[in-house]
Structure formats: structure tokens, C-alpha cells
PDB file of N, CA and C in Angstrom:
ATOM      1  N   MET C   1    -107.087 172.420  57.814  1.00 51.00           N
ATOM      2  CA  MET C   1    -107.402 171.024  57.629  1.00 51.00           C
ATOM      3  C   MET C   1    -106.188 170.167  57.918  1.00 51.00           C
ATOM      4  N   GLY C   2    -106.391 169.159  58.716  1.00 64.00           N
ATOM      5  CA  GLY C   2    -105.338 168.190  58.956  1.00 64.00           C
ATOM      6  C   GLY C   2    -104.380 168.563  60.065  1.00 64.00           C
ATOM      7  N   GLY C   3    -104.383 169.807  60.547  1.00 77.00           N
ATOM      8  CA  GLY C   3    -103.459 170.218  61.594  1.00 77.00           C
ATOM      9  C   GLY C   3    -104.205 170.653  62.828  1.00 77.00           C
ATOM     10  N   PHE C   4    -103.579 170.476  63.967  1.00 80.00           N
ATOM     11  CA  PHE C   4    -104.189 170.906  65.215  1.00 80.00           C
ATOM     12  C   PHE C   4    -103.627 172.256  65.611  1.00 80.00           C
ATOM     13  N   SER C   5    -104.475 173.120  66.068  1.00 89.00           N
ATOM     14  CA  SER C   5    -104.028 174.425  66.549  1.00 89.00           C
ATOM     15  C   SER C   5    -103.801 174.333  68.058  1.00 89.00           C
ATOM     16  N   LEU C   6    -103.350 175.417  68.635  1.00 90.00           N
ATOM     17  CA  LEU C   6    -103.057 175.449  70.065  1.00 90.00           C
ATOM     18  C   LEU C   6    -104.321 175.187  70.885  1.00 90.00           C
ATOM     19  N   ILE C   7    -105.437 175.705  70.461  1.00 91.00           N
ATOM     20  CA  ILE C   7    -106.690 175.522  71.207  1.00 91.00           C
ATOM     21  C   ILE C   7    -107.116 174.053  71.200  1.00 91.00           C
ATOM     22  N   HIS C   8    -106.870 173.354  70.100  1.00 92.00           N
ATOM     23  CA  HIS C   8    -107.198 171.925  70.040  1.00 92.00           C
ATOM     24  C   HIS C   8    -106.360 171.143  71.050  1.00 92.00           C
ATOM     25  N   TRP C   9    -105.068 171.462  71.134  1.00 90.00           N
ATOM     26  CA  TRP C   9    -104.178 170.768  72.087  1.00 90.00           C
ATOM     27  C   TRP C   9    -104.593 171.054  73.534  1.00 90.00           C
ATOM     28  N   LEU C  10    -104.981 172.275  73.820  1.00 92.00           N
ATOM     29  CA  LEU C  10    -105.416 172.614  75.175  1.00 92.00           C
ATOM     30  C   LEU C  10    -106.686 171.856  75.558  1.00 92.00           C
ATOM     31  N   ILE C  11    -107.629 171.786  74.635  1.00 91.00           N
ATOM     32  CA  ILE C  11    -108.869 171.048  74.906  1.00 91.00           C
ATOM     33  C   ILE C  11    -108.561 169.565  75.113  1.00 91.00           C
ATOM     34  N   LEU C  12    -107.692 169.012  74.305  1.00 90.00           N
ATOM     35  CA  LEU C  12    -107.307 167.611  74.448  1.00 90.00           C
ATOM     36  C   LEU C  12    -106.640 167.374  75.804  1.00 90.00           C
ATOM     37  N   GLY C  13    -105.780 168.273  76.238  1.00 86.00           N
ATOM     38  CA  GLY C  13    -105.130 168.156  77.541  1.00 86.00           C
ATOM     39  C   GLY C  13    -106.126 168.195  78.683  1.00 86.00           C
ATOM     40  N   VAL C  14    -107.121 169.080  78.598  1.00 87.00           N
ATOM     41  CA  VAL C  14    -108.148 169.182  79.645  1.00 87.00           C
ATOM     42  C   VAL C  14    -108.965 167.900  79.703  1.00 87.00           C
ATOM     43  N   VAL C  15    -109.331 167.356  78.548  1.00 87.00           N
ATOM     44  CA  VAL C  15    -110.107 166.115  78.505  1.00 87.00           C
ATOM     45  C   VAL C  15    -109.312 164.968  79.135  1.00 87.00           C
ATOM     46  N   ILE C  16    -108.031 164.896  78.830  1.00 83.00           N
ATOM     47  CA  ILE C  16    -107.187 163.834  79.403  1.00 83.00           C
ATOM     48  C   ILE C  16    -107.093 163.983  80.910  1.00 83.00           C
ATOM     49  N   LEU C  17    -106.911 165.222  81.387  1.00 81.00           N
ATOM     50  CA  LEU C  17    -106.860 165.441  82.832  1.00 81.00           C
ATOM     51  C   LEU C  17    -108.179 165.084  83.509  1.00 81.00           C
ATOM     52  N   LEU C  18    -109.301 165.351  82.846  1.00 83.00           N
ATOM     53  CA  LEU C  18    -110.601 165.004  83.418  1.00 83.00           C
ATOM     54  C   LEU C  18    -110.799 163.489  83.466  1.00 83.00           C
ATOM     55  N   LEU C  19    -110.329 162.801  82.431  1.00 83.00           N
ATOM     56  CA  LEU C  19    -110.479 161.346  82.403  1.00 83.00           C
ATOM     57  C   LEU C  19    -109.612 160.671  83.464  1.00 83.00           C
ATOM     58  N   PHE C  20    -108.359 161.083  83.531  1.00 79.00           N
ATOM     59  CA  PHE C  20    -107.432 160.421  84.444  1.00 79.00           C
ATOM     60  C   PHE C  20    -107.397 161.075  85.820  1.00 79.00           C
ATOM     61  N   GLY C  21    -107.768 162.323  85.932  1.00 77.00           N
ATOM     62  CA  GLY C  21    -107.718 163.023  87.208  1.00 77.00           C
ATOM     63  C   GLY C  21    -106.292 163.453  87.527  1.00 77.00           C
ATOM     64  N   GLY C  22    -106.165 164.523  88.295  1.00 70.00           N
ATOM     65  CA  GLY C  22    -104.835 165.053  88.620  1.00 70.00           C
ATOM     66  C   GLY C  22    -104.007 164.088  89.440  1.00 70.00           C
ATOM     67  N   ASN C  23    -104.632 163.448  90.427  1.00 77.00           N
ATOM     68  CA  ASN C  23    -103.906 162.532  91.297  1.00 77.00           C
ATOM     69  C   ASN C  23    -103.457 161.287  90.536  1.00 77.00           C
ATOM     70  N   ARG C  24    -104.333 160.762  89.719  1.00 77.00           N
ATOM     71  CA  ARG C  24    -104.012 159.555  88.960  1.00 77.00           C
ATOM     72  C   ARG C  24    -102.895 159.843  87.957  1.00 77.00           C
ATOM     73  N   PHE C  25    -102.945 161.010  87.333  1.00 72.00           N
ATOM     74  CA  PHE C  25    -101.931 161.371  86.340  1.00 72.00           C
ATOM     75  C   PHE C  25    -100.558 161.505  86.997  1.00 72.00           C
ATOM     76  N   SER C  26    -100.494 162.185  88.163  1.00 78.00           N
ATOM     77  CA  SER C  26     -99.202 162.332  88.841  1.00 78.00           C
ATOM     78  C   SER C  26     -98.707 160.985  89.344  1.00 78.00           C
ATOM     79  N   SER C  27     -99.614 160.110  89.731  1.00 83.00           N
ATOM     80  CA  SER C  27     -99.233 158.762  90.165  1.00 83.00           C
ATOM     81  C   SER C  27     -98.617 157.980  89.001  1.00 83.00           C
ATOM     82  N   MET C  28     -99.240 158.113  87.821  1.00 81.00           N
ATOM     83  CA  MET C  28     -98.687 157.425  86.646  1.00 81.00           C
ATOM     84  C   MET C  28     -97.305 157.961  86.301  1.00 81.00           C
ATOM     85  N   MET C  29     -97.120 159.274  86.394  1.00 84.00           N
ATOM     86  CA  MET C  29     -95.809 159.853  86.076  1.00 84.00           C
ATOM     87  C   MET C  29     -94.768 159.394  87.094  1.00 84.00           C
ATOM     88  N   GLY C  30     -95.152 159.242  88.355  1.00 88.00           N
ATOM     89  CA  GLY C  30     -94.241 158.722  89.372  1.00 88.00           C
ATOM     90  C   GLY C  30     -93.851 157.292  89.067  1.00 88.00           C
ATOM     91  N   ASP C  31     -94.800 156.496  88.609  1.00 90.00           N
ATOM     92  CA  ASP C  31     -94.493 155.113  88.235  1.00 90.00           C
ATOM     93  C   ASP C  31     -93.543 155.055  87.043  1.00 90.00           C
ATOM     94  N   VAL C  32     -93.743 155.954  86.090  1.00 90.00           N
ATOM     95  CA  VAL C  32     -92.839 156.008  84.941  1.00 90.00           C
ATOM     96  C   VAL C  32     -91.432 156.369  85.399  1.00 90.00           C
ATOM     97  N   ALA C  33     -91.316 157.323  86.315  1.00 92.00           N
ATOM     98  CA  ALA C  33     -90.006 157.727  86.831  1.00 92.00           C
ATOM     99  C   ALA C  33     -89.334 156.572  87.574  1.00 92.00           C
ATOM    100  N   LYS C  34     -90.104 155.828  88.367  1.00 93.00           N
ATOM    101  CA  LYS C  34     -89.547 154.666  89.071  1.00 93.00           C
ATOM    102  C   LYS C  34     -89.067 153.607  88.080  1.00 93.00           C
ATOM    103  N   GLY C  35     -89.826 153.412  87.024  1.00 93.00           N
ATOM    104  CA  GLY C  35     -89.425 152.440  86.002  1.00 93.00           C
ATOM    105  C   GLY C  35     -88.134 152.838  85.323  1.00 93.00           C
ATOM    106  N   LEU C  36     -88.001 154.122  84.994  1.00 93.00           N
ATOM    107  CA  LEU C  36     -86.758 154.585  84.364  1.00 93.00           C
ATOM    108  C   LEU C  36     -85.570 154.431  85.306  1.00 93.00           C
ATOM    109  N   LYS C  37     -85.775 154.758  86.571  1.00 93.00           N
ATOM    110  CA  LYS C  37     -84.705 154.632  87.554  1.00 93.00           C
ATOM    111  C   LYS C  37     -84.290 153.169  87.705  1.00 93.00           C
ATOM    112  N   SER C  38     -85.260 152.277  87.738  1.00 92.00           N
ATOM    113  CA  SER C  38     -84.979 150.848  87.842  1.00 92.00           C
ATOM    114  C   SER C  38     -84.234 150.348  86.610  1.00 92.00           C
ATOM    115  N   PHE C  39     -84.620 150.836  85.438  1.00 90.00           N
ATOM    116  CA  PHE C  39     -83.949 150.451  84.198  1.00 90.00           C
ATOM    117  C   PHE C  39     -82.487 150.889  84.210  1.00 90.00           C
ATOM    118  N   LYS C  40     -82.224 152.127  84.632  1.00 90.00           N
ATOM    119  CA  LYS C  40     -80.852 152.625  84.693  1.00 90.00           C
ATOM    120  C   LYS C  40     -80.024 151.812  85.682  1.00 90.00           C
ATOM    121  N   HIS C  41     -80.628 151.463  86.824  1.00 88.00           N
ATOM    122  CA  HIS C  41     -79.926 150.668  87.829  1.00 88.00           C
ATOM    123  C   HIS C  41     -79.594 149.280  87.262  1.00 88.00           C
ATOM    124  N   GLY C  42     -80.524 148.694  86.536  1.00 87.00           N
ATOM    125  CA  GLY C  42     -80.282 147.389  85.918  1.00 87.00           C
ATOM    126  C   GLY C  42     -79.176 147.436  84.880  1.00 87.00           C
ATOM    127  N   MET C  43     -79.138 148.509  84.101  1.00 86.00           N
ATOM    128  CA  MET C  43     -78.067 148.650  83.107  1.00 86.00           C
ATOM    129  C   MET C  43     -76.712 148.797  83.791  1.00 86.00           C
ATOM    130  N   ALA C  44     -76.649 149.534  84.893  1.00 86.00           N
ATOM    131  CA  ALA C  44     -75.396 149.698  85.627  1.00 86.00           C
ATOM    132  C   ALA C  44     -74.944 148.353  86.204  1.00 86.00           C
ATOM    133  N   ASP C  45     -75.891 147.539  86.679  1.00 85.00           N
ATOM    134  CA  ASP C  45     -75.548 146.216  87.202  1.00 85.00           C
ATOM    135  C   ASP C  45     -74.987 145.327  86.098  1.00 85.00           C
ATOM    136  N   ASP C  46     -75.567 145.404  84.896  1.00 84.00           N
ATOM    137  CA  ASP C  46     -75.070 144.608  83.779  1.00 84.00           C
ATOM    138  C   ASP C  46     -73.644 144.993  83.432  1.00 84.00           C
ATOM    139  N   GLU C  47     -73.347 146.288  83.423  1.00 86.00           N
ATOM    140  CA  GLU C  47     -71.994 146.736  83.107  1.00 86.00           C
ATOM    141  C   GLU C  47     -71.004 146.269  84.172  1.00 86.00           C
ATOM    142  N   GLU C  48     -71.423 146.311  85.440  1.00 86.00           N
ATOM    143  CA  GLU C  48     -70.550 145.855  86.529  1.00 86.00           C
ATOM    144  C   GLU C  48     -70.299 144.353  86.419  1.00 86.00           C
ATOM    145  N   ASP C  49     -71.329 143.589  86.080  1.00 86.00           N
ATOM    146  CA  ASP C  49     -71.156 142.145  85.895  1.00 86.00           C
ATOM    147  C   ASP C  49     -70.192 141.855  84.756  1.00 86.00           C
ATOM    148  N   GLU C  50     -70.281 142.622  83.667  1.00 87.00           N
ATOM    149  CA  GLU C  50     -69.383 142.433  82.527  1.00 87.00           C
ATOM    150  C   GLU C  50     -67.942 142.728  82.930  1.00 87.00           C
ATOM    151  N   ARG C  51     -67.720 143.800  83.708  1.00 87.00           N
ATOM    152  CA  ARG C  51     -66.359 144.122  84.167  1.00 87.00           C
ATOM    153  C   ARG C  51     -65.815 143.013  85.059  1.00 87.00           C
ATOM    154  N   ARG C  52     -66.659 142.494  85.948  1.00 88.00           N
ATOM    155  CA  ARG C  52     -66.213 141.401  86.821  1.00 88.00           C
ATOM    156  C   ARG C  52     -65.866 140.162  86.027  1.00 88.00           C
ATOM    157  N   ARG C  53     -66.679 139.835  85.022  1.00 88.00           N
ATOM    158  CA  ARG C  53     -66.425 138.657  84.201  1.00 88.00           C
ATOM    159  C   ARG C  53     -65.112 138.790  83.446  1.00 88.00           C
ATOM    160  N   LYS C  54     -64.846 139.975  82.900  1.00 85.00           N
ATOM    161  CA  LYS C  54     -63.589 140.181  82.173  1.00 85.00           C
ATOM    162  C   LYS C  54     -62.391 140.101  83.103  1.00 85.00           C
ATOM    163  N   ALA C  55     -62.515 140.656  84.311  1.00 84.00           N
ATOM    164  CA  ALA C  55     -61.413 140.604  85.276  1.00 84.00           C
ATOM    165  C   ALA C  55     -61.157 139.166  85.707  1.00 84.00           C
ATOM    166  N   GLU C  56     -62.204 138.403  85.918  1.00 85.00           N
ATOM    167  CA  GLU C  56     -62.048 137.005  86.312  1.00 85.00           C
ATOM    168  C   GLU C  56     -61.389 136.205  85.190  1.00 85.00           C
ATOM    169  N   GLU C  57     -61.784 136.462  83.965  1.00 82.00           N
ATOM    170  CA  GLU C  57     -61.181 135.764  82.824  1.00 82.00           C
ATOM    171  C   GLU C  57     -59.708 136.116  82.691  1.00 82.00           C
ATOM    172  N   ALA C  58     -59.375 137.378  82.906  1.00 78.00           N
ATOM    173  CA  ALA C  58     -57.975 137.791  82.829  1.00 78.00           C
ATOM    174  C   ALA C  58     -57.161 137.113  83.930  1.00 78.00           C
ATOM    175  N   ARG C  59     -57.712 137.021  85.141  1.00 77.00           N
ATOM    176  CA  ARG C  59     -57.006 136.329  86.227  1.00 77.00           C
ATOM    177  C   ARG C  59     -56.843 134.856  85.918  1.00 77.00           C
ATOM    178  N   ARG C  60     -57.872 134.252  85.345  1.00 75.00           N
ATOM    179  CA  ARG C  60     -57.813 132.831  85.041  1.00 75.00           C
ATOM    180  C   ARG C  60     -56.769 132.541  83.971  1.00 75.00           C
ATOM    181  N   LEU C  61     -56.676 133.409  82.996  1.00 73.00           N
ATOM    182  CA  LEU C  61     -55.704 133.212  81.921  1.00 73.00           C
ATOM    183  C   LEU C  61     -54.303 133.661  82.321  1.00 73.00           C
ATOM    184  N   GLY C  62     -54.186 134.364  83.424  1.00 68.00           N
ATOM    185  CA  GLY C  62     -52.880 134.794  83.889  1.00 68.00           C
ATOM    186  C   GLY C  62     -52.345 135.994  83.136  1.00 68.00           C
ATOM    187  N   SER C  63     -53.203 136.725  82.498  1.00 56.00           N
ATOM    188  CA  SER C  63     -52.736 137.883  81.756  1.00 56.00           C
ATOM    189  C   SER C  63     -52.542 139.053  82.702  1.00 56.00           C
ATOM    190  N   VAL C  64     -51.730 139.971  82.282  1.00 57.00           N
ATOM    191  CA  VAL C  64     -51.437 141.158  83.063  1.00 57.00           C
ATOM    192  C   VAL C  64     -51.856 142.353  82.228  1.00 57.00           C
ATOM    193  N   ASP C  65     -52.084 143.473  82.875  1.00 61.00           N
ATOM    194  CA  ASP C  65     -52.555 144.660  82.164  1.00 61.00           C
ATOM    195  C   ASP C  65     -51.435 145.412  81.457  1.00 61.00           C
ATOM    196  N   ARG C  66     -50.392 144.758  81.079  1.00 67.00           N
ATOM    197  CA  ARG C  66     -49.329 145.425  80.334  1.00 67.00           C
ATOM    198  C   ARG C  66     -49.216 144.764  78.962  1.00 67.00           C
ATOM    199  N   PRO C  67     -48.692 145.480  77.994  1.00 70.00           N
ATOM    200  CA  PRO C  67     -48.616 144.908  76.645  1.00 70.00           C
ATOM    201  C   PRO C  67     -47.560 143.807  76.566  1.00 70.00           C
ATOM    202  N   ILE C  68     -47.715 142.945  75.593  1.00 72.00           N
ATOM    203  CA  ILE C  68     -46.770 141.865  75.371  1.00 72.00           C
ATOM    204  C   ILE C  68     -45.523 142.437  74.704  1.00 72.00           C
ATOM    205  N   ASP C  69     -44.357 142.049  75.200  1.00 73.00           N
ATOM    206  CA  ASP C  69     -43.090 142.524  74.645  1.00 73.00           C
ATOM    207  C   ASP C  69     -42.740 141.676  73.430  1.00 73.00           C
ATOM    208  N   VAL C  70     -42.703 142.303  72.256  1.00 79.00           N
ATOM    209  CA  VAL C  70     -42.402 141.570  71.025  1.00 79.00           C
ATOM    210  C   VAL C  70     -41.099 142.033  70.396  1.00 79.00           C
ATOM    211  N   THR C  71     -40.285 142.789  71.129  1.00 80.00           N
ATOM    212  CA  THR C  71     -39.008 143.236  70.574  1.00 80.00           C
ATOM    213  C   THR C  71     -38.032 142.071  70.537  1.00 80.00           C
ATOM    214  N   PRO C  72     -37.243 141.972  69.471  1.00 77.00           N
ATOM    215  CA  PRO C  72     -36.280 140.863  69.392  1.00 77.00           C
ATOM    216  C   PRO C  72     -35.141 141.088  70.392  1.00 77.00           C
ATOM    217  N   HIS C  73     -34.743 140.022  71.043  1.00 72.00           N
ATOM    218  CA  HIS C  73     -33.643 140.070  71.995  1.00 72.00           C
ATOM    219  C   HIS C  73     -32.450 139.319  71.404  1.00 72.00           C
ATOM    220  N   PRO C  74     -31.237 139.848  71.589  1.00 70.00           N
ATOM    221  CA  PRO C  74     -30.062 139.114  71.075  1.00 70.00           C
ATOM    222  C   PRO C  74     -29.887 137.813  71.853  1.00 70.00           C
ATOM    223  N   ARG C  75     -29.511 136.795  71.131  1.00 64.00           N
ATOM    224  CA  ARG C  75     -29.320 135.491  71.753  1.00 64.00           C
ATOM    225  C   ARG C  75     -27.822 135.201  71.849  1.00 64.00           C
ATOM    226  N   ALA C  76     -27.479 134.425  72.847  1.00 58.00           N
ATOM    227  CA  ALA C  76     -26.067 134.073  73.024  1.00 58.00           C
ATOM    228  C   ALA C  76     -25.630 133.126  71.919  1.00 58.00           C
ATOM    229  N   ALA C  77     -26.379 132.114  71.676  1.00 59.00           N
ATOM    230  CA  ALA C  77     -26.029 131.164  70.625  1.00 59.00           C
ATOM    231  C   ALA C  77     -27.296 130.767  69.899  1.00 59.00           C
ATOM    232  N   ASP C  78     -27.229 130.761  68.590  1.00 58.00           N
ATOM    233  CA  ASP C  78     -28.379 130.380  67.793  1.00 58.00           C
ATOM    234  C   ASP C  78     -28.452 128.854  67.764  1.00 58.00           C
ATOM    235  N   PRO C  79     -29.571 128.246  68.088  1.00 65.00           N
ATOM    236  CA  PRO C  79     -29.633 126.785  68.107  1.00 65.00           C
ATOM    237  C   PRO C  79     -29.428 126.171  66.721  1.00 65.00           C
ATOM    238  N   VAL C  80     -29.795 126.883  65.694  1.00 71.00           N
ATOM    239  CA  VAL C  80     -29.588 126.391  64.337  1.00 71.00           C
ATOM    240  C   VAL C  80     -28.651 127.388  63.652  1.00 71.00           C
ATOM    241  N   ALA C  81     -27.398 127.068  63.662  1.00 70.00           N
ATOM    242  CA  ALA C  81     -26.407 127.965  63.071  1.00 70.00           C
ATOM    243  C   ALA C  81     -26.399 127.796  61.553  1.00 70.00           C
ATOM    244  N   PRO C  82     -26.181 128.888  60.835  1.00 73.00           N
ATOM    245  CA  PRO C  82     -26.110 128.765  59.370  1.00 73.00           C
ATOM    246  C   PRO C  82     -24.837 128.018  58.967  1.00 73.00           C
ATOM    247  N   PRO C  83     -24.862 127.377  57.812  1.00 73.00           N
ATOM    248  CA  PRO C  83     -23.657 126.640  57.387  1.00 73.00           C
ATOM    249  C   PRO C  83     -22.499 127.620  57.169  1.00 73.00           C
ATOM    250  N   PRO C  84     -21.286 127.132  57.365  1.00 76.00           N
ATOM    251  CA  PRO C  84     -20.135 128.029  57.172  1.00 76.00           C
ATOM    252  C   PRO C  84     -20.022 128.431  55.710  1.00 76.00           C
ATOM    253  N   PRO C  85     -19.476 129.585  55.442  1.00 79.00           N
ATOM    254  CA  PRO C  85     -19.324 130.006  54.038  1.00 79.00           C
ATOM    255  C   PRO C  85     -18.344 129.085  53.314  1.00 79.00           C
ATOM    256  N   PRO C  86     -18.565 128.881  52.022  1.00 78.00           N
ATOM    257  CA  PRO C  86     -17.643 128.002  51.281  1.00 78.00           C
ATOM    258  C   PRO C  86     -16.240 128.621  51.215  1.00 78.00           C
ATOM    259  N   SER C  87     -15.243 127.749  51.348  1.00 76.00           N
ATOM    260  CA  SER C  87     -13.861 128.229  51.286  1.00 76.00           C
ATOM    261  C   SER C  87     -13.477 128.460  49.831  1.00 76.00           C
ATOM    262  N   ASP C  88     -12.643 129.405  49.624  1.00 71.00           N
ATOM    263  CA  ASP C  88     -12.227 129.765  48.268  1.00 71.00           C
ATOM    264  C   ASP C  88     -10.948 128.998  47.901  1.00 71.00           C
ATOM    265  N   THR C  89     -11.038 127.665  47.831  1.00 68.00           N
ATOM    266  CA  THR C  89      -9.865 126.830  47.491  1.00 68.00           C
ATOM    267  C   THR C  89      -9.963 126.259  46.097  1.00 68.00           C
ATOM    268  N   SER C  90     -10.872 126.712  45.295  1.00 62.00           N
ATOM    269  CA  SER C  90     -11.002 126.190  43.943  1.00 62.00           C
ATOM    270  C   SER C  90      -9.890 126.772  43.063  1.00 62.00           C
ATOM    271  N   PRO C  91      -9.358 125.953  42.112  1.00 62.00           N
ATOM    272  CA  PRO C  91      -8.302 126.445  41.214  1.00 62.00           C
ATOM    273  C   PRO C  91      -8.835 127.482  40.243  1.00 62.00           C
ATOM    274  N   ARG C  92      -7.951 128.385  39.904  1.00 58.00           N
ATOM    275  CA  ARG C  92      -8.347 129.436  38.976  1.00 58.00           C
ATOM    276  C   ARG C  92      -7.785 129.235  37.655  1.00 58.00           C
TER     277      ARG C  92
END
């Protein structure tokens, strides 16, 4: 009860083949394959468009494919020099 046996599935398959016919069934499967192929091609086009958009944005912003250098560099002269240390001329 409630489950299909192998013979039930075979009978169902034969009925479906009789309704749709062998030629019609293979035609439908070919259409499904064409649809999947078209879908994959469309997804590949979307990914290519995204890569082009990112490359164009990078060119527009003037960025380069190398990391930004954030290491401190020694400077010749500090524009804001610290005040000189107090002289030790106070009486003791």
C-alpha cells in the first residue's frame, strides 16, 4: 500500500511512451538539451560581461593590479617638528 513496485513503473513508462510516442519524446528531450545549452551559454556571457565591467571600472579609476604600498618611508624633514626638549637651567 502506498508504494509503487517495479512493474507499476514499467507500466507507467509504457503508457507515457504510447501517449507521447517515441519520436515526440525524443524531440522533447532534444529541446530540453537545447534549452540547457542555451542557459549555460547565457550564464557564461553574464560572467564575461561582469569581468569586462570590472576591468573597465579599474581602468577608469586608474587602479593597478598590484597592492597598495602602506609601509612607512623615512622622511627628510618632518613638516611639523616636535618642540625642543626643555633645557635644564633651573636652580637646584
